[in-house]
Coordinates of C-alpha atoms and ligand atoms in Angstrom, one line a residue:
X15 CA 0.0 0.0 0.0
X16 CA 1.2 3.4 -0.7
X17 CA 1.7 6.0 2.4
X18 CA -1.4 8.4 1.6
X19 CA -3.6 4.8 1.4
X20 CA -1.9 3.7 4.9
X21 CA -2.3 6.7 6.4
X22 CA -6.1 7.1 4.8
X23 CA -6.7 3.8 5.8
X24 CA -5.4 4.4 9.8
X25 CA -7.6 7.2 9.9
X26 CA -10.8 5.3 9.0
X27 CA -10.6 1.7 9.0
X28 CA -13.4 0.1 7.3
X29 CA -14.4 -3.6 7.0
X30 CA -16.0 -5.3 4.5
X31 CA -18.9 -8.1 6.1
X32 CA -19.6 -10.5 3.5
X33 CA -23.1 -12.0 4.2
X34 CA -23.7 -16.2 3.3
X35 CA -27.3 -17.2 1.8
X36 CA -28.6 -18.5 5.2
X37 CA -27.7 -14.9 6.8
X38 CA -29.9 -13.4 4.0
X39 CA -32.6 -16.5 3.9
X40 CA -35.7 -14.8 6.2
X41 CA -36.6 -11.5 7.8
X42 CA -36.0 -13.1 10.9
X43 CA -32.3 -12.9 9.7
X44 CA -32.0 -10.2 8.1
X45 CA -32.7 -8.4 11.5
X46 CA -29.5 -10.3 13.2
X47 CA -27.3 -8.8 10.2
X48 CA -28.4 -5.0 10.4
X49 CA -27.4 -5.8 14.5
X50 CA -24.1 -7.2 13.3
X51 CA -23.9 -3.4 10.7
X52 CA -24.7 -1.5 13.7
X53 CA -22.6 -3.0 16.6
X54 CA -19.2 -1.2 14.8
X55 CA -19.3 1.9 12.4
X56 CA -16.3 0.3 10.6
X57 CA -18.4 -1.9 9.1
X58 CA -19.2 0.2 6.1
X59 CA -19.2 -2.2 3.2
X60 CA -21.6 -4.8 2.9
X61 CA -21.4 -7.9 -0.1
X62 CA -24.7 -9.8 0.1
X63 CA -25.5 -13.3 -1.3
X64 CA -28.7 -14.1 -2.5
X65 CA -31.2 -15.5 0.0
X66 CA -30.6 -19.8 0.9
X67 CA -32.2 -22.5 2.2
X68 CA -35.0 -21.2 5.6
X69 CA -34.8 -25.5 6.8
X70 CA -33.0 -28.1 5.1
X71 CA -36.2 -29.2 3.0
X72 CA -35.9 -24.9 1.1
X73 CA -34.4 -24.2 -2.3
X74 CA -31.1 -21.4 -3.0
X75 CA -33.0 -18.7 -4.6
X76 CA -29.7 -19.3 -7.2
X77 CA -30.8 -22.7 -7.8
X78 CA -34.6 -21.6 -8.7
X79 CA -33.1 -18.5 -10.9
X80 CA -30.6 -21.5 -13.0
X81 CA -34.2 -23.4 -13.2
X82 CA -36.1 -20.2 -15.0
X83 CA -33.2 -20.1 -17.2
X84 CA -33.2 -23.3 -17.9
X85 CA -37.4 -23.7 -18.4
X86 CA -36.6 -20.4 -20.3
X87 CA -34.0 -21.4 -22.7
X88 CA -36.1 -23.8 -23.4
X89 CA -39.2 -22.3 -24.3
X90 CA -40.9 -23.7 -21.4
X91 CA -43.2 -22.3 -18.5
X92 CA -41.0 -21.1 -15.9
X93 CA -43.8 -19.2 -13.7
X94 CA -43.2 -22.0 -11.1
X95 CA -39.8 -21.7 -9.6
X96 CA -40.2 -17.2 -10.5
X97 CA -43.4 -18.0 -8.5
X98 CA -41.2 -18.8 -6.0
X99 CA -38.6 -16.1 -5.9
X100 CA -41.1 -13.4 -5.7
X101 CA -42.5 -14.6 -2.6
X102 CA -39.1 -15.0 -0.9
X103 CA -38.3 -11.6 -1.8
X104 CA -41.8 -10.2 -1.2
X105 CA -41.7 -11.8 2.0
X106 CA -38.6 -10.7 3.0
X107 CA -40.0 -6.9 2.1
X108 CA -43.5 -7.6 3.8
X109 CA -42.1 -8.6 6.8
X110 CA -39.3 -5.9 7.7
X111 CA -42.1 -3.6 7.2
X112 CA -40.6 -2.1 4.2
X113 CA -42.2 0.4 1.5
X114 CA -42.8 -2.5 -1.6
X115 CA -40.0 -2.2 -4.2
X116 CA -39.0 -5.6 -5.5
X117 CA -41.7 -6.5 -7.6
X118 CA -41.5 -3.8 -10.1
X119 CA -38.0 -5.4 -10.7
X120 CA -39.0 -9.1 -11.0
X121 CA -41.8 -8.0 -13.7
X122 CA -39.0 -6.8 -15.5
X123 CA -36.8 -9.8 -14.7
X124 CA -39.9 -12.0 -16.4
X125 CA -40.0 -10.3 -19.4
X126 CA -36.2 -10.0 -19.5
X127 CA -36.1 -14.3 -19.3
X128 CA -38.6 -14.7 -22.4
X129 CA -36.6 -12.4 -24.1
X130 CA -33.7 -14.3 -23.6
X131 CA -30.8 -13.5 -21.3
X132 CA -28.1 -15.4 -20.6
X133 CA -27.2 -18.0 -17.5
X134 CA -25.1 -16.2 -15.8
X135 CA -27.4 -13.1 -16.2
X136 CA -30.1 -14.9 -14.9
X137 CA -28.3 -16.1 -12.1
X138 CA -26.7 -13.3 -11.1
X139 CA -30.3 -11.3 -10.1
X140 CA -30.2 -13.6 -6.6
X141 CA -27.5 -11.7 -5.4
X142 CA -28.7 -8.4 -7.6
X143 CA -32.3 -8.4 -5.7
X144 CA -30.9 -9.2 -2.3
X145 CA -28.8 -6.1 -2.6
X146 CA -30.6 -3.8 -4.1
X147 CA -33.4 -4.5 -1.0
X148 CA -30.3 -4.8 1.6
X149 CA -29.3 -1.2 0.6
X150 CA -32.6 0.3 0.7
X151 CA -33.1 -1.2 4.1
X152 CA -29.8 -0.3 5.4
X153 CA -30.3 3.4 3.2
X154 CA -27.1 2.4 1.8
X155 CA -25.4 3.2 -1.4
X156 CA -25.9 0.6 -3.9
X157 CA -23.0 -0.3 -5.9
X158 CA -23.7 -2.2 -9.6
X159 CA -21.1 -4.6 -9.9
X160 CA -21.8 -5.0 -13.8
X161 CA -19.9 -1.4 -13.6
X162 CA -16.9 -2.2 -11.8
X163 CA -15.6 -5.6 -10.9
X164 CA -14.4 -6.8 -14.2
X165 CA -14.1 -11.2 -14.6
X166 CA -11.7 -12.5 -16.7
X167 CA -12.2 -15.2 -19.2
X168 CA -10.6 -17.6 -16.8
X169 CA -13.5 -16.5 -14.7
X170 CA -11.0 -14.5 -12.1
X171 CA -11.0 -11.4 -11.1
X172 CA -8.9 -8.8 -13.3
X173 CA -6.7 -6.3 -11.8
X174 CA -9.0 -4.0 -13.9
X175 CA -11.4 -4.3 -10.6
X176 CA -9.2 -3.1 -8.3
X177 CA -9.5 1.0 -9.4
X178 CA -12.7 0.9 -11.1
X179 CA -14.3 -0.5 -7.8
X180 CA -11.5 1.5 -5.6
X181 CA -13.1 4.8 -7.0
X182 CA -16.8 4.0 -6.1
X183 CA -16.2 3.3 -3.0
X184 CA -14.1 5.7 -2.0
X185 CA -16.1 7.8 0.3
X186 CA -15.3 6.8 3.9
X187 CA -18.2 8.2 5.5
X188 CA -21.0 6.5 3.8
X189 CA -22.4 2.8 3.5
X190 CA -22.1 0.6 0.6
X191 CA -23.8 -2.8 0.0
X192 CA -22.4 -4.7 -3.7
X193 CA -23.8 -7.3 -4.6
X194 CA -21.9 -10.5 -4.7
X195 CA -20.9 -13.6 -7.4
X196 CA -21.0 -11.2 -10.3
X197 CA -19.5 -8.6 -12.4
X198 CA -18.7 -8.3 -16.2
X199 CA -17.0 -9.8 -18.7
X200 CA -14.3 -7.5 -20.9
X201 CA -17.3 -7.0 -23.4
X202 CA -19.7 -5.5 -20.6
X203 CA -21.9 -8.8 -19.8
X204 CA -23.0 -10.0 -16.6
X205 CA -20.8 -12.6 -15.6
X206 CA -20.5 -14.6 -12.5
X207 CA -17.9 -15.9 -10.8
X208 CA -18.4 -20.1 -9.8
X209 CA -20.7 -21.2 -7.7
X210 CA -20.4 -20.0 -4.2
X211 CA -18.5 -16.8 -5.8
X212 CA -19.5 -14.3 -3.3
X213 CA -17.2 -15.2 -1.0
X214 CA -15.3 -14.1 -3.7
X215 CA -16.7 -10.8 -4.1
X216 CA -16.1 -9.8 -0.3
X217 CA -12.7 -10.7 -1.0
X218 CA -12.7 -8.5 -4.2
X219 CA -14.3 -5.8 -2.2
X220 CA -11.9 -5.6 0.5
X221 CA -8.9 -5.2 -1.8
X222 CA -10.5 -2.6 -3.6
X223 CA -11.8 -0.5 -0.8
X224 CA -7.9 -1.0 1.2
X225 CA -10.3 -2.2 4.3
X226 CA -8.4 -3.2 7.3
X227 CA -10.8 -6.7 7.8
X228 CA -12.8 -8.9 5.3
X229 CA -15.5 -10.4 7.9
X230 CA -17.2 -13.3 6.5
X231 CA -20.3 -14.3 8.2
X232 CA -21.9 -17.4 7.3
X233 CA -23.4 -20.3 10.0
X234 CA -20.6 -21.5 12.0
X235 CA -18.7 -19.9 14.7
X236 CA -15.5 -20.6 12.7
X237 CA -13.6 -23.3 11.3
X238 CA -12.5 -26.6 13.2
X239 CA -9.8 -28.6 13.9
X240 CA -10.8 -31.8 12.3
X241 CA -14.2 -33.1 10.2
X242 CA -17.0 -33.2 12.9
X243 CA -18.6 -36.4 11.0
X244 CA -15.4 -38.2 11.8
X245 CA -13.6 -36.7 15.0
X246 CA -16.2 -35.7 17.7
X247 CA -16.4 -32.4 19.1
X248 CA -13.6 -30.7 16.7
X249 CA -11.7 -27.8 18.4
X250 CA -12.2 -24.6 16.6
X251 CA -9.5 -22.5 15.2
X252 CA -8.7 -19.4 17.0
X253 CA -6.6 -18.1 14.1
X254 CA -5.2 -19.6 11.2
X255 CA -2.5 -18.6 8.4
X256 CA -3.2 -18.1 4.6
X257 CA -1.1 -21.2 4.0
X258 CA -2.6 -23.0 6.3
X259 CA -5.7 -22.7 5.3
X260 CA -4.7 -23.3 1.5
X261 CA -3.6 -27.0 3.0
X262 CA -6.7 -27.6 4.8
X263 CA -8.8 -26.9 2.3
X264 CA -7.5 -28.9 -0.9
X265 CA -7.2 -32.0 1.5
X266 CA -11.0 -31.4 1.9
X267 CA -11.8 -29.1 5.0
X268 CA -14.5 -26.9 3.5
X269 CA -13.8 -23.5 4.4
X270 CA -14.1 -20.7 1.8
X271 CA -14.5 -20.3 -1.9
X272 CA -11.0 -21.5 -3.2
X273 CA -10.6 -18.1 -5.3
X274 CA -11.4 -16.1 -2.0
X275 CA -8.1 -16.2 -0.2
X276 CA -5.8 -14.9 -3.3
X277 CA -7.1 -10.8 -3.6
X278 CA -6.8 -10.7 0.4
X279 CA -3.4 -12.7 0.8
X280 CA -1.7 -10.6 -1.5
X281 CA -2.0 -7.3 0.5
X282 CA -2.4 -9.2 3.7
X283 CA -6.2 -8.2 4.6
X284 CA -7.0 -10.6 7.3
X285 CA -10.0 -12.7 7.1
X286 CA -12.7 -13.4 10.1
X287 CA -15.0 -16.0 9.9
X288 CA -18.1 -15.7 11.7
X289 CA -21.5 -16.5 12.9
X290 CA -24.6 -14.6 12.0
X291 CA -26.2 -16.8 14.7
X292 CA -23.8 -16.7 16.9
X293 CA -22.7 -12.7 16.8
X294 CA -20.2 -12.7 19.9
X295 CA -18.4 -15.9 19.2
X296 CA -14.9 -14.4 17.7
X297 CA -15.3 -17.4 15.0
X298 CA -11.6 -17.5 13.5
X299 CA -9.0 -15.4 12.0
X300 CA -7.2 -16.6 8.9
X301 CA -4.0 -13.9 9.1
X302 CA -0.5 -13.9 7.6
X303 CA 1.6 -15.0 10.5
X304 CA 0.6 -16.1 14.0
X305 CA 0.1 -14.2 17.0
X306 CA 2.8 -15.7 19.5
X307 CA -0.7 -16.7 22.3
X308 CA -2.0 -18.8 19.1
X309 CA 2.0 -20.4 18.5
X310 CA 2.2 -20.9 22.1
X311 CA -1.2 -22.9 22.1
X312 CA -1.2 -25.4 19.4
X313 CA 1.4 -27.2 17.9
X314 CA -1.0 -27.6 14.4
X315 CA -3.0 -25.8 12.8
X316 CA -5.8 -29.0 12.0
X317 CA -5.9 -32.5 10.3
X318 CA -7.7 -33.1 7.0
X319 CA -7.9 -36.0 4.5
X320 CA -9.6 -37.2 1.3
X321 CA -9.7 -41.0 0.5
X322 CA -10.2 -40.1 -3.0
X323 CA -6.7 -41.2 -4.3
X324 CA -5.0 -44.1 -6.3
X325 CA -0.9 -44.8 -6.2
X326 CA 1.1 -46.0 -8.6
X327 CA 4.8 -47.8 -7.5
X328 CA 6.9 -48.6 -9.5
X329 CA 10.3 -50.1 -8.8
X330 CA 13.9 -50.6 -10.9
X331 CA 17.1 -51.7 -9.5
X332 CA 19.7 -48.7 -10.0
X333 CA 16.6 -46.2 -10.5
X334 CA 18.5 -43.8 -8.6
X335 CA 21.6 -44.1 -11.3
X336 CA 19.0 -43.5 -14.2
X337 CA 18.7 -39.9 -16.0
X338 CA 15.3 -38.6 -16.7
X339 CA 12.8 -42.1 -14.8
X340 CA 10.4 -39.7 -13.1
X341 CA 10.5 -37.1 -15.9
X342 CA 9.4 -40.1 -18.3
X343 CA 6.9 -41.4 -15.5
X344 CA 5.2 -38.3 -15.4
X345 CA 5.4 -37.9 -19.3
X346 CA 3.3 -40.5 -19.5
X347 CA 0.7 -38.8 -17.1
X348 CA 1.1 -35.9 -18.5
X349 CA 0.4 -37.6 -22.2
X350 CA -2.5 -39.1 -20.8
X351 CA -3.7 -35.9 -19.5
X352 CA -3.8 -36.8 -15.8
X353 CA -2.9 -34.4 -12.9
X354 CA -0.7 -35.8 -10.3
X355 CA -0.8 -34.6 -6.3
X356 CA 2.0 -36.1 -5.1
X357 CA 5.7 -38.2 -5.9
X358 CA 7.1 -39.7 -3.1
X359 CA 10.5 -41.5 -3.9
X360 CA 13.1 -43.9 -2.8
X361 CA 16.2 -44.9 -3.8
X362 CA 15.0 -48.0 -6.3
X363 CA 11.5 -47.1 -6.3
X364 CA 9.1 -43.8 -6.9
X365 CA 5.1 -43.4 -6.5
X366 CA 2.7 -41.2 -8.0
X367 CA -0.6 -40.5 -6.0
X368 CA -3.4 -39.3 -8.5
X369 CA -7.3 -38.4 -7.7
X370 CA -8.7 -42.0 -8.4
X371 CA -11.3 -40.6 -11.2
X372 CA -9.1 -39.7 -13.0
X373 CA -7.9 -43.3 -13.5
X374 CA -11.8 -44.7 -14.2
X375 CA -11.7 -47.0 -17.4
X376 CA -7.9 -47.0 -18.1
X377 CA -6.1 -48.2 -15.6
X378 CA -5.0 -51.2 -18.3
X379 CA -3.9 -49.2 -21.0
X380 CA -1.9 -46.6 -18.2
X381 CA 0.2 -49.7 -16.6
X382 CA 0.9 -51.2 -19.8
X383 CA 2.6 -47.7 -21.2
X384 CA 4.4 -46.8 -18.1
X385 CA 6.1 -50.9 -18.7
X386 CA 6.7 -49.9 -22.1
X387 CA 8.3 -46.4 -21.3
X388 CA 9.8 -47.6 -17.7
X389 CA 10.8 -51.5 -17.9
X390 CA 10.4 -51.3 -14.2
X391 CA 11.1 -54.8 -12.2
X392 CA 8.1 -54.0 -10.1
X393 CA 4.7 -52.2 -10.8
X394 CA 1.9 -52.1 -8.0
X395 CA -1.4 -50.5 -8.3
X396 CA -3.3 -49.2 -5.3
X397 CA -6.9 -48.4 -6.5
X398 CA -7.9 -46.6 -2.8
X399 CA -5.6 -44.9 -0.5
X400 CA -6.5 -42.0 2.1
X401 CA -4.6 -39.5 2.3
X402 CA -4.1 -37.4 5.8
X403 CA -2.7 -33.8 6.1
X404 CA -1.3 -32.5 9.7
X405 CA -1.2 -29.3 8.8
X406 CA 0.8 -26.5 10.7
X407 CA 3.1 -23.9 10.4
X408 CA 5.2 -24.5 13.7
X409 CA 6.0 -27.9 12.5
X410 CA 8.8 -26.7 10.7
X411 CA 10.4 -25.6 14.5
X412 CA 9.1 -27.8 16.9
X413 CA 10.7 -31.3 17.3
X414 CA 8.5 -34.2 18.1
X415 CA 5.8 -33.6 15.6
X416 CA 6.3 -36.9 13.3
X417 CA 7.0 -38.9 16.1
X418 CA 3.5 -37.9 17.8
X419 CA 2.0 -38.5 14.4
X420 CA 3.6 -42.3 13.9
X421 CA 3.0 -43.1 17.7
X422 CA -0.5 -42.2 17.6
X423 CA -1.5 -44.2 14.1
X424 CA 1.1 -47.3 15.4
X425 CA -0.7 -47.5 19.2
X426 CA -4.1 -47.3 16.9
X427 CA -2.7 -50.6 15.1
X428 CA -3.2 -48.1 11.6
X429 CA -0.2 -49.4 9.3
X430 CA 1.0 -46.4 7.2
X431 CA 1.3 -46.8 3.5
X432 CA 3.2 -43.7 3.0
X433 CA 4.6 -40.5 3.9
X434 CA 5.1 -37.3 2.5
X435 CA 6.8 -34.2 4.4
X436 CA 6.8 -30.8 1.6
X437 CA 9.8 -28.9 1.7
X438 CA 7.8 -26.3 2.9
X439 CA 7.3 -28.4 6.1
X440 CA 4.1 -27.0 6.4
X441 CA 2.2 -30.2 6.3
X442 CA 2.9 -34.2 6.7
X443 CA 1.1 -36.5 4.8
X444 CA 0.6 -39.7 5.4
X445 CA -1.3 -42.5 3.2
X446 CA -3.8 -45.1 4.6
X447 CA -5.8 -47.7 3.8
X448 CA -9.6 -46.6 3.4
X449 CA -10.7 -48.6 6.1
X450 CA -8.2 -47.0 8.6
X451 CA -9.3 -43.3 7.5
X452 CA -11.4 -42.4 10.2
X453 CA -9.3 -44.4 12.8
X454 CA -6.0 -43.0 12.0
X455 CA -7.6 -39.2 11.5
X456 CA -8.8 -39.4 15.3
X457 CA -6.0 -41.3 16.5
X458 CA -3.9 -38.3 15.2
X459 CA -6.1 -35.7 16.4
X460 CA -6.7 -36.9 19.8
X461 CA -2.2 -36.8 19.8
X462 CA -2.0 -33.5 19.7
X463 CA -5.5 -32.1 21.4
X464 CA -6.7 -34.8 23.6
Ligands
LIG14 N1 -25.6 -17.3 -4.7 C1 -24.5 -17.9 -5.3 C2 -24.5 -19.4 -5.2 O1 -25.4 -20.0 -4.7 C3 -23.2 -17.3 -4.8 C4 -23.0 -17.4 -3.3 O2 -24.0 -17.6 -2.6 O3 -21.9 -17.3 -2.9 O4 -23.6 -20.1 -5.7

C-alpha cells in the first residue's frame, strides 16, 4: 500500500462483512445482520448473497433462478420456480415492514427471461435483488457490480477491478452494499464468478476498498480442527495462516470459496470468519503469521484427509543411477492428461498419488505404457488410498511432531502406507488404507488435542 492509502486507511478503518445465503434466507435474519452493521461503524461495506435454504427441505434462490433459465432457454413455463422467488423476496420486504419495491423489478426480470438472457445473467439477479433490498433497508449506497468488478475469461478477477471498484467506494463516511458472485466480462456482460463466488466478491471488495478486515459471516462460529462427522467435538480455530488454510482446504476441509483467499493474501487483509447466529463468538481469524498466544497454544494448525486417491509404484534396480525415470513417469501422465498430487521416492523405487477418477476406465492401458516407457522390475497399483494432512506452520520448529504422528497411528494398530513431508514443512502427509481413514484421523487428532 502506498503511504497516503496507509495513512487514509489508519484514519478510518473500514471492514467489508460478507453476508452467506442462510444470513440473508428470512426476515427473521436479516434483523440479526443489520445488529451485526450497527454494533461497529467500521463496518461500512456490505457484499450480500442471495437468500438460501429457511430449513434443510428450502431451495437457493440461485438454484430456482438457474431453473427459470433453464425452463426459459427452453421455451418452457418457468412461472413455477419465478413464483417462488417473488415470494421469498416479497416476503422478506413484507415482513421488515418495508415500502414495496421488488416487484416492479421481477416483472421486469420476467420479461427479460422470455426475451432471452443469458445463465449467468439470470443467475446473477439472486444476489442483484438481495442487494438492491439490503441497501434500501440499510439506506445504503448501492454499488452495480456490472460497472466495476471486471471477470476475466478464466472467470477471475482482473486487476481492472481493483480501481474501477477502488473509485466508487471511496467515500469513507457513507455505507455501501455490492452485490456479490458477479461482475462483467471484458465485453460489458453479466458474468458470475463459480458457484459460491461471493465469497469471492467480499474478497474483491476488500482489496478494492484497502479495508483493514474482510468479515465473512456465514453459520458456524468458525472453522474446526478436524471433520466433525469423523472426530467428535472438533476444536475450533482461534486463528489460522493463509497457508494453512490453503492445505486444509485442498485435502477437503471446506472452508471458503478456493478463489477467496488470493485478492486478500496478497495485500495481507486478514480474514474473520463468523457467525450470523452466533454474533459474539470471535469465530476464526485466517491472518499472515501467527500471534505468538496462538503459536504458544497449538502445535497444528488441523488435520484433514480425502480417501479419494489411487498410487502407482513402481520399482527398478539402480533407478536412482537412471537420467530422466520420473521425468518419463510423469510424461506418461502428462500424455494421458492426468494431474498428479504427489511423488514420493526412494532410492529404487518412486510413487505417483493421483485423484482415483481420473484413473476410471484406463487403468490397463496406463500400466501397460508406463512398462513400455519404464521397464520397471516392479509395478503395483493401489486403486484406494487415504490420504491425511497434519497441517501446521510450527511444525517446521518444533521437534517431536512426526513422532507424535507415527505413535499415535502405530498405538491405533493403523499401518501407514506412505509418507510425505513438503519442503515447505508445512504439512505431513501420510497414506492409509480406506478402512483405517477415520481411525487413523482421530487417533492423530486426539495426539496432539486430547
Ligand atoms: N448465490 C451464489 C451461489 O449460490 C453465490 C453465493 O452464494 O456465494 O452459488
Amino acid at each position: 500500500m502506498d503511504q497516503a492509502v496507509v495513512a487514509r486507511e489508519a484514519a478510518v478503518p473500514r471492514i467489508v462483512c460478507k453476508f452467506g445465503g442462510s444470513s440473508l434466507a428470512s426476515a427473521e435474519q436479516l434483523l440479526k445482520v443489520r445488529a451485526i452493521i450497527e454494533a461497529d461503524p467500521r463496518r461500512s461495506i456490505i457484499v450480500p448473497s442471495a437468500p438460501g435454504k429457511r430449513d434443510p427441505a428450502d431451495t437457493k434462490v440461485t438454484d430456482l433462478l438457474y431453473l427459470c433459465h433453464h425452463a426459459a432457454s427452453m421455451n418452457s413455463d418457468f412461472s413455477a420456480p419465478l413464483a417462488q422467488i417473488t415470494e421469498r423476496f416479497t416476503a422478506i420486504e413484507r415482513e421488515l415492514g418495508m415500502q414495496p419495491m421488488i416487484q416492479g423489478h421481477l416483472e421486469r426480470f420476467r420479461d427479460q427471461l422470455a426475451s432471452g438472457v443469458s445463465a449467468d445473467f439470470a443467475a446473477s439477479r439472486g444476489e442483484h435483488f438481495s442487494g438492491l433490498l439490503l441497501a434500501a433497508w440499510l439506506e445504503a449506497e448501492f454499488v452495480e457490480p456490472a460497472e466495476c468488478v471486471v471477470i476475466g475469461a478464466n472467470g477471475l478477477v482482473d486487476p481492472a477491478t481493483w480501481p474501477l471498484l477502488g473509485a466508487r467506494l471511496e467515500d469513507r463516511a457513507r455505507r455501501y452494499v455490492v452485490p456479490g458472485f458477479y461482475g462483467r466480462d471484458a465485453s460489458g456482460e453479466v458474468r458470475t464468478f463459480s458457484r459460491g463466488g461471493s465469497d469471492v466478491s467480499g474478497a474483491v471488495a476488500a482489496r478494492a476498498a484497502h479495508a483493514s478486515l474482510y468479515e465473512n459471516w456465514t453459520d458456524v462460529s468458525g472453522l474446526l480442527m478436524a471433520d466433525p462427522r469423523i472426530v467428535p467435538n472438533p476444536r475450533p480455530m482461534a486463528e489460522v495462516t493463509y497457508a494453512e488454510i490453503r492445505e486444509l482446504s485442498y485435502m477437503g476441509a471446506s472452508v471458503l470459496h478456493e478463489e477467496a483467499m488470493a485478492p486478500v493474501r496478497e495485500v495481507g487483509i486478514p480474514v474473520n470468519i463468523r457467525n450470523t447466529n452466533e454474533p459474539d463468538h470471535p469465530g476464526t481469524r485466517i491472518v499472515a503469521e501467527l500471534s505468538p498466544e496462538v503459536i504458544q497454544s497449538t502445535q497444528i494448525a488441523g488435520v484433514a484427509g480425502k480417501a479419494s486417491f489411487a498410487m502407482i509404484t513402481i520399482g527398478k534396480h539402480l533407478m536412482n543411477r537412471e537420467v530422466g525415470f520420473v521425468y518419463r513417469l510423469l510424461g506418461v501422465l502428462e500424455h494421458n492428461g492426468i494431474p498428479f498430487e504427489h511423488c514420493p521416492s526412494a532410492i529404487d523405487s518412486v510413487s505417483v498419488v493421483v485423484e482415483a477418477r481420473w484413473l476410471e476406465g484406463r487403468v490397463d492401458s496406463l500400466l501397460d505404457e508406463i512398462r513400455r516407457t519404464l521397464e520397471p522390475d516392479e509395478l503395483e497399483f493401489v486403486p484406494n488410498i487415504a490420504l491425511i494432512a497434519i497441517v501446521g506452520e510450527e511444525m517446521a520448529r518444533t521437534p517431536g511432531i512426526a513422532a507424535k504422528v507415527f505413535g499415535a497411528l502405530a498405538a491405533a494398530g493403523v499401518n501407514v502406507r506412505l509418507i510425505n513431508q513438503g519442503a515447505s514443512e508445512l504439512n505431513i502427509i501420510v497414506g492409509v488404507a480406506p478402512e483405517d481413514y477415520a481411525a487413523a484421523l482421530r487417533s492423530i487428532y486426539s495426539a496432539f488435542v486430547g
